Amino acid sequence: MTVTGDKETLYASHASTQEVNKLLKNTYLLLSMTLAFSAVCAGLAMALQISPLMSIGLSIGGLVLLFVTLRKADTAAGLLWVFAFTGMEGASLGYMLNHYAGMANGPQLIMQALGLTAVVFVTLSGYAITTK
């Protein structure tokens, strides 16, 4: 707000705050949808019990899709490529998750990693929203 306290500056500040909040909401919505899709693909890969070679192939395919996603980022198909990339990267985790799930404390390790990732994500999101 300016020294004179005119309403236009106050309105512009309020409008920009609304735009930022809408952008953050849309960003987190897209991030949560891609994360959920990646988790579904990882679960599917675990159920199919993919081989280590297939896991490496999916990781390499994910790297290729990363570059395709960057090339298509400004097009309408860019969103499809983002989901293809996150799905392939999630599926590449299937073998490793099966390996750790088979250990004595494997499910606890997997859940601890999931929980800590969520805590870090929420903490950093809160920090990004509250700081200028």
PDB file of C-alpha atoms in Angstrom:
ATOM      1  CA  MET A   1       0.000   0.000   0.000  1.00  0.00           C
ATOM      2  CA  THR A   2       1.291   3.453  -0.830  1.00  0.00           C
ATOM      3  CA  VAL A   3       1.743   6.349   1.575  1.00  0.00           C
ATOM      4  CA  THR A   4      -1.431   8.009   0.296  1.00  0.00           C
ATOM      5  CA  GLY A   5      -3.373   4.820   0.913  1.00  0.00           C
ATOM      6  CA  ASP A   6      -5.231   4.810  -2.395  1.00  0.00           C
ATOM      7  CA  LYS A   7      -7.600   1.953  -3.042  1.00  0.00           C
ATOM      8  CA  GLU A   8      -6.073   0.978  -6.402  1.00  0.00           C
ATOM      9  CA  THR A   9      -2.796  -0.153  -4.841  1.00  0.00           C
ATOM     10  CA  LEU A  10      -4.639  -2.093  -2.150  1.00  0.00           C
ATOM     11  CA  TYR A  11      -6.844  -3.741  -4.766  1.00  0.00           C
ATOM     12  CA  ALA A  12      -3.848  -4.620  -6.965  1.00  0.00           C
ATOM     13  CA  SER A  13      -2.126  -6.202  -3.981  1.00  0.00           C
ATOM     14  CA  HIS A  14      -5.265  -8.203  -3.127  1.00  0.00           C
ATOM     15  CA  ALA A  15      -5.703  -9.297  -6.768  1.00  0.00           C
ATOM     16  CA  SER A  16      -2.103 -10.434  -7.060  1.00  0.00           C
ATOM     17  CA  THR A  17      -2.444 -12.404  -3.813  1.00  0.00           C
ATOM     18  CA  GLN A  18      -5.512 -14.139  -5.230  1.00  0.00           C
ATOM     19  CA  GLU A  19      -3.617 -14.951  -8.439  1.00  0.00           C
ATOM     20  CA  VAL A  20      -0.696 -16.380  -6.471  1.00  0.00           C
ATOM     21  CA  ASN A  21      -3.036 -18.477  -4.325  1.00  0.00           C
ATOM     22  CA  LYS A  22      -4.809 -19.795  -7.430  1.00  0.00           C
ATOM     23  CA  LEU A  23      -1.473 -20.632  -9.049  1.00  0.00           C
ATOM     24  CA  LEU A  24      -0.274 -22.460  -5.933  1.00  0.00           C
ATOM     25  CA  LYS A  25      -3.568 -24.366  -5.665  1.00  0.00           C
ATOM     26  CA  ASN A  26      -3.353 -25.484  -9.298  1.00  0.00           C
ATOM     27  CA  THR A  27       0.312 -26.403  -8.954  1.00  0.00           C
ATOM     28  CA  TYR A  28      -0.271 -28.527  -5.860  1.00  0.00           C
ATOM     29  CA  LEU A  29      -3.317 -30.156  -7.472  1.00  0.00           C
ATOM     30  CA  LEU A  30      -1.264 -31.155 -10.517  1.00  0.00           C
ATOM     31  CA  LEU A  31       1.595 -32.340  -8.314  1.00  0.00           C
ATOM     32  CA  SER A  32      -0.731 -34.478  -6.215  1.00  0.00           C
ATOM     33  CA  MET A  33      -2.336 -36.024  -9.313  1.00  0.00           C
ATOM     34  CA  THR A  34       1.043 -36.928 -10.828  1.00  0.00           C
ATOM     35  CA  LEU A  35       2.249 -38.321  -7.501  1.00  0.00           C
ATOM     36  CA  ALA A  36      -0.881 -40.463  -7.165  1.00  0.00           C
ATOM     37  CA  PHE A  37      -0.477 -41.725 -10.743  1.00  0.00           C
ATOM     38  CA  SER A  38       3.159 -42.551 -10.060  1.00  0.00           C
ATOM     39  CA  ALA A  39       2.168 -44.479  -6.916  1.00  0.00           C
ATOM     40  CA  VAL A  40      -0.460 -46.453  -8.855  1.00  0.00           C
ATOM     41  CA  CYS A  41       2.128 -47.335 -11.505  1.00  0.00           C
ATOM     42  CA  ALA A  42       4.603 -48.385  -8.782  1.00  0.00           C
ATOM     43  CA  GLY A  43       1.939 -50.591  -7.203  1.00  0.00           C
ATOM     44  CA  LEU A  44       1.132 -52.128 -10.574  1.00  0.00           C
ATOM     45  CA  ALA A  45       4.818 -52.833 -11.203  1.00  0.00           C
ATOM     46  CA  MET A  46       5.066 -54.437  -7.761  1.00  0.00           C
ATOM     47  CA  ALA A  47       2.044 -56.628  -8.494  1.00  0.00           C
ATOM     48  CA  LEU A  48       3.542 -57.662 -11.839  1.00  0.00           C
ATOM     49  CA  GLN A  49       6.895 -58.351 -10.123  1.00  0.00           C
ATOM     50  CA  ILE A  50       8.973 -56.707 -12.825  1.00  0.00           C
ATOM     51  CA  SER A  51      12.563 -57.806 -13.288  1.00  0.00           C
ATOM     52  CA  PRO A  52      15.639 -55.689 -12.511  1.00  0.00           C
ATOM     53  CA  LEU A  53      16.323 -55.356 -16.231  1.00  0.00           C
ATOM     54  CA  MET A  54      12.808 -54.090 -16.850  1.00  0.00           C
ATOM     55  CA  SER A  55      13.220 -51.595 -13.993  1.00  0.00           C
ATOM     56  CA  ILE A  56      16.406 -50.250 -15.589  1.00  0.00           C
ATOM     57  CA  GLY A  57      14.651 -50.084 -18.953  1.00  0.00           C
ATOM     58  CA  LEU A  58      11.781 -48.118 -17.425  1.00  0.00           C
ATOM     59  CA  SER A  59      14.262 -45.713 -15.793  1.00  0.00           C
ATOM     60  CA  ILE A  60      16.022 -45.113 -19.107  1.00  0.00           C
ATOM     61  CA  GLY A  61      12.642 -44.706 -20.811  1.00  0.00           C
ATOM     62  CA  GLY A  62      11.748 -42.178 -18.114  1.00  0.00           C
ATOM     63  CA  LEU A  63      14.861 -40.175 -18.912  1.00  0.00           C
ATOM     64  CA  VAL A  64      13.881 -40.134 -22.579  1.00  0.00           C
ATOM     65  CA  LEU A  65      10.372 -39.031 -21.621  1.00  0.00           C
ATOM     66  CA  LEU A  66      11.875 -36.254 -19.510  1.00  0.00           C
ATOM     67  CA  PHE A  67      13.372 -34.682 -22.624  1.00  0.00           C
ATOM     68  CA  VAL A  68      10.160 -35.230 -24.584  1.00  0.00           C
ATOM     69  CA  THR A  69       8.259 -33.529 -21.750  1.00  0.00           C
ATOM     70  CA  LEU A  70      10.604 -30.549 -21.876  1.00  0.00           C
ATOM     71  CA  ARG A  71      10.126 -30.222 -25.649  1.00  0.00           C
ATOM     72  CA  LYS A  72       6.326 -30.464 -25.377  1.00  0.00           C
ATOM     73  CA  ALA A  73       5.971 -28.275 -22.266  1.00  0.00           C
ATOM     74  CA  ASP A  74       4.358 -25.375 -24.145  1.00  0.00           C
ATOM     75  CA  THR A  75       1.826 -27.497 -26.034  1.00  0.00           C
ATOM     76  CA  ALA A  76      -1.526 -28.959 -25.031  1.00  0.00           C
ATOM     77  CA  ALA A  77       0.003 -32.452 -25.076  1.00  0.00           C
ATOM     78  CA  GLY A  78       2.576 -31.429 -22.467  1.00  0.00           C
ATOM     79  CA  LEU A  79       0.336 -32.565 -19.621  1.00  0.00           C
ATOM     80  CA  LEU A  80       0.013 -36.027 -21.162  1.00  0.00           C
ATOM     81  CA  TRP A  81       3.794 -36.299 -21.376  1.00  0.00           C
ATOM     82  CA  VAL A  82       4.160 -35.222 -17.728  1.00  0.00           C
ATOM     83  CA  PHE A  83       1.862 -38.065 -16.671  1.00  0.00           C
ATOM     84  CA  ALA A  84       3.691 -40.511 -18.951  1.00  0.00           C
ATOM     85  CA  PHE A  85       7.005 -39.492 -17.380  1.00  0.00           C
ATOM     86  CA  THR A  86       5.795 -39.764 -13.781  1.00  0.00           C
ATOM     87  CA  GLY A  87       4.056 -43.060 -14.482  1.00  0.00           C
ATOM     88  CA  MET A  88       7.148 -44.579 -16.023  1.00  0.00           C
ATOM     89  CA  GLU A  89       9.360 -43.366 -13.179  1.00  0.00           C
ATOM     90  CA  GLY A  90       6.876 -44.774 -10.649  1.00  0.00           C
ATOM     91  CA  ALA A  91       6.797 -48.119 -12.441  1.00  0.00           C
ATOM     92  CA  SER A  92      10.597 -48.252 -12.436  1.00  0.00           C
ATOM     93  CA  LEU A  93      10.453 -48.338  -8.618  1.00  0.00           C
ATOM     94  CA  GLY A  94       8.477 -51.607  -8.580  1.00  0.00           C
ATOM     95  CA  TYR A  95      11.455 -53.974  -8.369  1.00  0.00           C
ATOM     96  CA  MET A  96      13.185 -51.944  -5.654  1.00  0.00           C
ATOM     97  CA  LEU A  97       9.995 -51.659  -3.598  1.00  0.00           C
ATOM     98  CA  ASN A  98       9.452 -55.431  -3.855  1.00  0.00           C
ATOM     99  CA  HIS A  99      13.029 -55.977  -2.699  1.00  0.00           C
ATOM    100  CA  TYR A 100      12.594 -53.750   0.370  1.00  0.00           C
ATOM    101  CA  ALA A 101       9.089 -55.047   1.111  1.00  0.00           C
ATOM    102  CA  GLY A 102      10.591 -58.549   1.343  1.00  0.00           C
ATOM    103  CA  MET A 103      12.992 -57.549   4.123  1.00  0.00           C
ATOM    104  CA  ALA A 104      12.129 -58.062   7.787  1.00  0.00           C
ATOM    105  CA  ASN A 105      11.506 -54.352   8.399  1.00  0.00           C
ATOM    106  CA  GLY A 106      10.835 -53.491   4.749  1.00  0.00           C
ATOM    107  CA  PRO A 107       7.277 -52.195   5.034  1.00  0.00           C
ATOM    108  CA  GLN A 108       8.361 -49.924   7.903  1.00  0.00           C
ATOM    109  CA  LEU A 109      11.244 -48.569   5.798  1.00  0.00           C
ATOM    110  CA  ILE A 110       8.921 -47.840   2.892  1.00  0.00           C
ATOM    111  CA  MET A 111       6.360 -46.104   5.115  1.00  0.00           C
ATOM    112  CA  GLN A 112       9.076 -44.128   6.906  1.00  0.00           C
ATOM    113  CA  ALA A 113      10.398 -42.859   3.579  1.00  0.00           C
ATOM    114  CA  LEU A 114       6.865 -41.959   2.498  1.00  0.00           C
ATOM    115  CA  GLY A 115       6.150 -40.167   5.775  1.00  0.00           C
ATOM    116  CA  LEU A 116       9.394 -38.207   5.808  1.00  0.00           C
ATOM    117  CA  THR A 117       8.877 -37.165   2.197  1.00  0.00           C
ATOM    118  CA  ALA A 118       5.398 -35.894   3.076  1.00  0.00           C
ATOM    119  CA  VAL A 119       6.700 -33.976   6.108  1.00  0.00           C
ATOM    120  CA  VAL A 120       9.470 -32.316   4.089  1.00  0.00           C
ATOM    121  CA  PHE A 121       7.055 -31.458   1.269  1.00  0.00           C
ATOM    122  CA  VAL A 122       4.475 -29.897   3.613  1.00  0.00           C
ATOM    123  CA  THR A 123       7.157 -28.006   5.550  1.00  0.00           C
ATOM    124  CA  LEU A 124       8.772 -26.567   2.432  1.00  0.00           C
ATOM    125  CA  SER A 125       5.360 -25.730   0.974  1.00  0.00           C
ATOM    126  CA  GLY A 126       4.465 -23.819   4.119  1.00  0.00           C
ATOM    127  CA  TYR A 127       7.787 -21.999   4.002  1.00  0.00           C
ATOM    128  CA  ALA A 128       7.283 -21.070   0.328  1.00  0.00           C
ATOM    129  CA  ILE A 129       3.774 -19.766   0.952  1.00  0.00           C
ATOM    130  CA  THR A 130       4.638 -17.679   4.031  1.00  0.00           C
ATOM    131  CA  THR A 131       7.830 -16.039   2.734  1.00  0.00           C
ATOM    132  CA  LYS A 132       8.006 -13.373   0.078  1.00  0.00           C
TER     133      LYS A 132
END
